[in-house]
Amino acid sequence: MDQFFSRKEKSSESHPNLPDQDNIPSHIAIIMDGNGRWAKSRGLPRSAGHREGLKTITEVVEKSGEIGVDYLTLYAFSTENWKRPKTEVEFLMKLPERFLHKELPRLKKNNVQVKTIGDPSVLPQHTRRAVEKAVQETAGNTGLILNFALNYGGRQELVEVVRDFGEEIRNGTLQPDDITEEMLSGRLLTKDIPDPDLLIRTSGEIRLSNFMLWQLAYSEFWFTDVLWPDFTGSDLVEAVQRYQQRKRRYGGV
Ligand code: FPP
């Protein structure tokens, strides 16, 4: 990742395999899946798959910047992932530090802005600290927004909004009939970022697993059998090529 990229200063040069430079998805969301199976197939512990998955993140961030994506949201840890064995959860909680220790200097240099969605309150101190540091130190960057969904759950996110509305209705400051889609969108954790244009899930699983349930209403989906540690920049380009062949109608004709 050795080039500077910014939303406002996008390269006018089109990517060789993406001739339709006017139709690059602004926001790509990825469910990174298959680390465990990647490791198992090699007779390695699951942690080895997660470690390898970090390298894929680096490659995908680089490629996203190169092709001119504005927002990249990665599902790093779901509210359901706490059900995994304690040792695996502990390992997963070390990944943000591991990744950022190595990559933060480069992310900073490359004008990437790190953001997160999810409930940080129950994350271990060391995980929170590493992520907060990255968010703070990249807050002024204007390039690719790298958004980690960490202890994120789509249903929980919606429940929070419903609670807020309920509270305001009880206070008399809101009438139920006044609630609009825009108001609801504006209270989600993603209020500052547009809905994903393209959702990618690796490893052959074809489900959403509680990821951005509201925001993905009109996104294009692309599923691949490739396991996350094997996913490459070329796979990302292929997903974008497929996206460019789709005709988005948003319920129209
Ligand atoms: C899915 O594979 C992967 C995960 C649950 C974790 C992915 C997280 C990372 C790679 C680290 C990201 C964190 C940051 C902030 C850098 P799986 O374990 O579900 O694989 P399986 O379905 O084959 O078992």
Tab-separated table of C-alpha atoms and ligand atoms in Angstrom:
chain	number	residue	atom	x	y	z
A	1	MET	CA	0.000	0.000	0.000
A	2	ASP	CA	2.269	2.755	-1.109
A	3	GLN	CA	0.010	5.196	-2.790
A	4	PHE	CA	-1.953	8.116	-1.543
A	5	PHE	CA	-5.636	7.977	-2.194
A	6	SER	CA	-8.469	10.248	-1.323
A	7	ARG	CA	-12.124	10.424	-2.176
A	8	LYS	CA	-11.715	13.935	-3.459
A	9	GLU	CA	-8.569	13.225	-5.375
A	10	LYS	CA	-9.451	9.948	-7.008
A	11	SER	CA	-7.133	8.878	-9.716
A	12	SER	CA	-8.587	9.643	-13.107
A	13	GLU	CA	-6.795	6.590	-14.424
A	14	SER	CA	-9.180	3.667	-14.549
A	15	HIS	CA	-8.243	0.283	-13.139
A	16	PRO	CA	-7.248	-1.971	-16.068
A	17	ASN	CA	-9.925	-4.534	-15.244
A	18	LEU	CA	-12.585	-2.017	-14.306
A	19	PRO	CA	-13.203	0.146	-17.336
A	20	ASP	CA	-16.432	1.563	-15.949
A	21	GLN	CA	-14.779	4.044	-13.630
A	22	ASP	CA	-18.064	5.890	-13.076
A	23	ASN	CA	-19.644	2.821	-11.531
A	24	ILE	CA	-17.330	1.888	-8.675
A	25	PRO	CA	-19.265	0.906	-5.521
A	26	SER	CA	-18.841	3.722	-3.054
A	27	HIS	CA	-19.320	1.418	-0.068
A	28	ILE	CA	-18.294	-2.239	0.040
A	29	ALA	CA	-19.183	-4.317	3.092
A	30	ILE	CA	-17.532	-7.683	3.645
A	31	ILE	CA	-18.410	-10.655	5.830
A	32	MET	CA	-14.961	-12.196	6.221
A	33	ASP	CA	-15.608	-15.901	6.653
A	34	GLY	CA	-13.707	-19.157	6.447
A	35	ASN	CA	-10.625	-18.563	8.579
A	36	GLY	CA	-11.312	-21.634	10.683
A	37	ARG	CA	-11.832	-23.917	7.687
A	38	TRP	CA	-8.728	-22.546	5.995
A	39	ALA	CA	-6.684	-23.512	9.056
A	40	LYS	CA	-8.395	-26.884	9.518
A	41	SER	CA	-7.705	-27.912	5.943
A	42	ARG	CA	-4.017	-27.385	6.639
A	43	GLY	CA	-4.045	-29.173	9.989
A	44	LEU	CA	-3.435	-25.844	11.756
A	45	PRO	CA	-5.187	-24.316	14.781
A	46	ARG	CA	-8.066	-21.920	14.002
A	47	SER	CA	-5.935	-19.045	15.274
A	48	ALA	CA	-3.591	-19.555	12.312
A	49	GLY	CA	-6.528	-18.897	9.992
A	50	HIS	CA	-7.418	-15.682	11.795
A	51	ARG	CA	-3.785	-14.552	11.648
A	52	GLU	CA	-3.692	-15.245	7.926
A	53	GLY	CA	-6.984	-13.371	7.573
A	54	LEU	CA	-5.246	-10.191	8.722
A	55	LYS	CA	-2.993	-10.311	5.662
A	56	THR	CA	-6.104	-10.439	3.499
A	57	ILE	CA	-7.424	-7.320	5.233
A	58	THR	CA	-4.240	-5.480	4.293
A	59	GLU	CA	-4.546	-6.575	0.676
A	60	VAL	CA	-8.236	-5.725	0.439
A	61	VAL	CA	-7.724	-2.270	1.974
A	62	GLU	CA	-4.973	-1.603	-0.519
A	63	LYS	CA	-7.035	-2.751	-3.484
A	64	SER	CA	-10.104	-0.825	-2.319
A	65	GLY	CA	-8.068	2.370	-2.222
A	66	GLU	CA	-6.613	1.610	-5.601
A	67	ILE	CA	-9.962	1.112	-7.319
A	68	GLY	CA	-11.516	4.152	-5.677
A	69	VAL	CA	-13.873	2.716	-3.087
A	70	ASP	CA	-14.889	5.342	-0.512
A	71	TYR	CA	-15.997	3.121	2.382
A	72	LEU	CA	-14.974	-0.407	3.306
A	73	THR	CA	-16.838	-2.033	6.202
A	74	LEU	CA	-15.417	-5.292	7.557
A	75	TYR	CA	-17.387	-7.574	9.888
A	76	ALA	CA	-14.664	-8.365	12.375
A	77	PHE	CA	-16.652	-9.617	15.381
A	78	SER	CA	-20.384	-10.081	15.765
A	79	THR	CA	-22.455	-9.896	18.926
A	80	GLU	CA	-22.944	-13.659	18.469
A	81	ASN	CA	-19.218	-14.435	18.247
A	82	TRP	CA	-19.006	-14.353	22.066
A	83	LYS	CA	-20.477	-17.878	21.909
A	84	ARG	CA	-17.143	-19.204	20.621
A	85	PRO	CA	-14.739	-20.954	23.000
A	86	LYS	CA	-13.130	-18.517	25.452
A	87	THR	CA	-9.653	-19.080	24.084
A	88	GLU	CA	-10.771	-18.257	20.559
A	89	VAL	CA	-12.607	-15.112	21.702
A	90	GLU	CA	-9.464	-14.035	23.542
A	91	PHE	CA	-7.431	-14.596	20.425
A	92	LEU	CA	-9.893	-12.696	18.236
A	93	MET	CA	-9.777	-9.787	20.677
A	94	LYS	CA	-6.031	-9.560	20.147
A	95	LEU	CA	-6.371	-9.235	16.381
A	96	PRO	CA	-7.162	-5.513	16.252
A	97	GLU	CA	-3.954	-4.749	18.187
A	98	ARG	CA	-1.953	-7.139	16.109
A	99	PHE	CA	-3.291	-5.656	12.884
A	100	LEU	CA	-3.028	-2.026	13.914
A	101	HIS	CA	0.399	-2.351	15.486
A	102	LYS	CA	1.682	-3.381	12.095
A	103	GLU	CA	-0.596	-1.430	9.778
A	104	LEU	CA	-1.527	1.827	11.522
A	105	PRO	CA	1.578	3.722	10.337
A	106	ARG	CA	0.782	2.745	6.769
A	107	LEU	CA	-2.904	3.498	7.107
A	108	LYS	CA	-1.973	6.947	8.391
A	109	LYS	CA	0.491	7.539	5.609
A	110	ASN	CA	-2.080	6.459	3.037
A	111	ASN	CA	-4.759	8.837	4.266
A	112	VAL	CA	-7.073	6.031	5.469
A	113	GLN	CA	-9.584	6.948	8.150
A	114	VAL	CA	-10.398	4.177	10.634
A	115	LYS	CA	-13.896	4.027	12.094
A	116	THR	CA	-15.867	1.430	14.014
A	117	ILE	CA	-19.456	0.395	14.525
A	118	GLY	CA	-20.597	-1.828	17.371
A	119	ASP	CA	-20.744	-1.721	21.129
A	120	PRO	CA	-17.232	-1.161	22.502
A	121	SER	CA	-18.324	-1.220	26.153
A	122	VAL	CA	-17.789	-4.939	26.651
A	123	LEU	CA	-14.562	-5.267	24.662
A	124	PRO	CA	-11.378	-5.899	26.647
A	125	GLN	CA	-9.471	-2.719	27.533
A	126	HIS	CA	-6.531	-3.624	25.320
A	127	THR	CA	-8.774	-4.096	22.279
A	128	ARG	CA	-10.627	-0.851	22.862
A	129	ARG	CA	-7.435	1.072	23.387
A	130	ALA	CA	-5.882	-0.140	20.145
A	131	VAL	CA	-8.976	0.689	18.122
A	132	GLU	CA	-9.555	4.076	19.781
A	133	LYS	CA	-5.956	5.018	19.086
A	134	ALA	CA	-6.383	4.191	15.404
A	135	VAL	CA	-9.675	6.108	15.203
A	136	GLN	CA	-8.154	9.164	16.894
A	137	GLU	CA	-4.924	9.172	14.955
A	138	THR	CA	-6.658	8.870	11.584
A	139	ALA	CA	-9.597	11.173	12.339
A	140	GLY	CA	-8.244	13.920	10.097
A	141	ASN	CA	-7.622	11.666	7.103
A	142	THR	CA	-9.736	12.182	4.021
A	143	GLY	CA	-9.164	9.000	2.007
A	144	LEU	CA	-10.689	5.555	2.220
A	145	ILE	CA	-12.868	5.028	5.293
A	146	LEU	CA	-12.044	1.672	6.845
A	147	ASN	CA	-14.922	0.794	9.121
A	148	PHE	CA	-14.549	-2.184	11.456
A	149	ALA	CA	-17.761	-3.758	12.738
A	150	LEU	CA	-16.624	-4.905	16.149
A	151	ASN	CA	-19.088	-6.425	18.584
A	152	TYR	CA	-21.706	-5.411	16.070
A	153	GLY	CA	-25.200	-6.857	15.659
A	154	GLY	CA	-27.819	-5.562	13.244
A	155	ARG	CA	-30.804	-6.485	15.407
A	156	GLN	CA	-29.278	-4.918	18.517
A	157	GLU	CA	-28.598	-1.760	16.536
A	158	LEU	CA	-32.275	-1.573	15.541
A	159	VAL	CA	-33.474	-2.317	19.069
A	160	GLU	CA	-31.477	0.679	20.331
A	161	VAL	CA	-33.211	2.941	17.828
A	162	VAL	CA	-36.633	1.570	18.762
A	163	ARG	CA	-35.839	2.239	22.440
A	164	ASP	CA	-34.856	5.827	21.625
A	165	PHE	CA	-38.073	6.387	19.735
A	166	GLY	CA	-40.066	4.812	22.575
A	167	GLU	CA	-38.443	7.138	25.074
A	168	GLU	CA	-39.220	10.211	23.001
A	169	ILE	CA	-42.812	9.125	22.486
A	170	ARG	CA	-43.161	8.653	26.237
A	171	ASN	CA	-41.703	12.141	26.801
A	172	GLY	CA	-44.161	13.545	24.329
A	173	THR	CA	-41.385	14.880	22.080
A	174	LEU	CA	-42.212	12.529	19.201
A	175	GLN	CA	-45.424	11.365	17.556
A	176	PRO	CA	-45.359	7.792	16.164
A	177	ASP	CA	-46.723	9.005	12.834
A	178	ASP	CA	-43.772	11.355	12.438
A	179	ILE	CA	-41.212	8.524	12.309
A	180	THR	CA	-39.653	8.239	8.851
A	181	GLU	CA	-37.086	5.985	7.197
A	182	GLU	CA	-34.650	8.891	7.166
A	183	MET	CA	-35.069	9.400	10.910
A	184	LEU	CA	-34.396	5.752	11.569
A	185	SER	CA	-31.361	5.722	9.259
A	186	GLY	CA	-30.097	8.835	11.005
A	187	ARG	CA	-30.004	7.046	14.347
A	188	LEU	CA	-28.137	3.958	13.257
A	189	LEU	CA	-24.459	3.442	14.009
A	190	THR	CA	-23.886	4.048	10.311
A	191	LYS	CA	-25.588	7.447	10.321
A	192	ASP	CA	-22.487	9.105	8.885
A	193	ILE	CA	-21.919	6.633	6.077
A	194	PRO	CA	-24.037	5.654	3.084
A	195	ASP	CA	-25.616	2.205	2.789
A	196	PRO	CA	-23.357	-0.432	1.221
A	197	ASP	CA	-23.593	-0.745	-2.553
A	198	LEU	CA	-22.009	-4.171	-2.545
A	199	LEU	CA	-21.960	-6.922	0.072
A	200	ILE	CA	-19.367	-9.673	-0.230
A	201	ARG	CA	-19.308	-12.857	1.833
A	202	THR	CA	-16.534	-15.376	1.513
A	203	SER	CA	-16.367	-19.115	2.216
A	204	GLY	CA	-19.553	-20.294	0.484
A	205	GLU	CA	-21.971	-19.363	3.258
A	206	ILE	CA	-25.032	-17.581	1.924
A	207	ARG	CA	-26.517	-15.675	4.827
A	208	LEU	CA	-26.310	-12.276	6.500
A	209	SER	CA	-25.546	-13.358	10.067
A	210	ASN	CA	-27.076	-10.240	11.618
A	211	PHE	CA	-24.942	-7.865	9.550
A	212	MET	CA	-26.294	-4.404	8.627
A	213	LEU	CA	-29.867	-5.632	8.283
A	214	TRP	CA	-31.378	-2.229	7.550
A	215	GLN	CA	-28.493	-0.875	5.512
A	216	LEU	CA	-28.298	-3.819	3.098
A	217	ALA	CA	-31.914	-3.466	1.924
A	218	TYR	CA	-30.915	-2.502	-1.626
A	219	SER	CA	-27.293	-3.634	-1.797
A	220	GLU	CA	-26.019	-6.017	-4.428
A	221	PHE	CA	-24.797	-9.313	-2.932
A	222	TRP	CA	-21.816	-11.319	-4.146
A	223	PHE	CA	-20.900	-14.652	-2.602
A	224	THR	CA	-17.743	-16.601	-3.250
A	225	ASP	CA	-16.505	-20.020	-2.146
A	226	VAL	CA	-13.025	-18.598	-1.581
A	227	LEU	CA	-12.063	-18.715	2.096
A	228	TRP	CA	-11.126	-15.349	3.610
A	229	PRO	CA	-7.390	-16.088	3.999
A	230	ASP	CA	-7.268	-17.029	0.291
A	231	PHE	CA	-9.246	-13.979	-0.850
A	232	THR	CA	-7.115	-11.610	-2.937
A	233	GLY	CA	-7.235	-8.199	-4.528
A	234	SER	CA	-8.181	-9.921	-7.805
A	235	ASP	CA	-11.194	-11.496	-6.109
A	236	LEU	CA	-12.250	-8.040	-4.999
A	237	VAL	CA	-11.889	-6.743	-8.542
A	238	GLU	CA	-13.976	-9.685	-9.767
A	239	ALA	CA	-16.716	-8.823	-7.273
A	240	VAL	CA	-16.720	-5.232	-8.503
A	241	GLN	CA	-16.841	-6.425	-12.121
A	242	ARG	CA	-19.914	-8.503	-11.287
A	243	TYR	CA	-21.405	-5.504	-9.499
A	244	GLN	CA	-20.881	-3.404	-12.612
A	245	GLN	CA	-22.885	-5.924	-14.646
A	246	ARG	CA	-25.898	-5.624	-12.376
A	247	LYS	CA	-28.723	-3.240	-13.044
A	248	ARG	CA	-29.850	-1.673	-9.791
A	249	ARG	CA	-33.545	-0.869	-9.896
A	250	TYR	CA	-34.400	-0.172	-6.253
A	251	GLY	CA	-37.817	-1.704	-6.746
A	252	GLY	CA	-38.457	0.167	-9.989
A	253	VAL	CA	-38.256	-1.227	-13.505
B	1	FPP	C1	-14.594	-15.813	10.209
B	1	FPP	O1	-13.962	-17.019	10.129
B	1	FPP	C2	-13.747	-14.780	10.761
B	1	FPP	C3	-13.919	-14.198	11.973
B	1	FPP	C4	-15.000	-14.518	12.913
B	1	FPP	C5	-13.008	-13.180	12.457
B	1	FPP	C6	-12.449	-12.301	11.427
B	1	FPP	C7	-11.690	-11.239	12.042
B	1	FPP	C8	-10.485	-10.862	11.634
B	1	FPP	C9	-9.768	-11.459	10.506
B	1	FPP	C10	-9.793	-9.768	12.407
B	1	FPP	C11	-10.341	-8.457	12.273
B	1	FPP	C12	-10.108	-7.492	13.307
B	1	FPP	C13	-9.537	-6.257	13.161
B	1	FPP	C14	-10.131	-5.077	13.801
B	1	FPP	C15	-8.317	-6.075	12.378
B	1	FPP	P1	-14.537	-18.229	10.950
B	1	FPP	O2	-13.728	-18.355	12.191
B	1	FPP	O3	-15.983	-18.054	11.170
B	1	FPP	O4	-14.228	-19.387	9.963
B	1	FPP	P2	-15.032	-20.757	9.810
B	1	FPP	O5	-16.432	-20.382	9.404
B	1	FPP	O6	-14.277	-21.467	8.734
B	1	FPP	O7	-14.956	-21.447	11.123
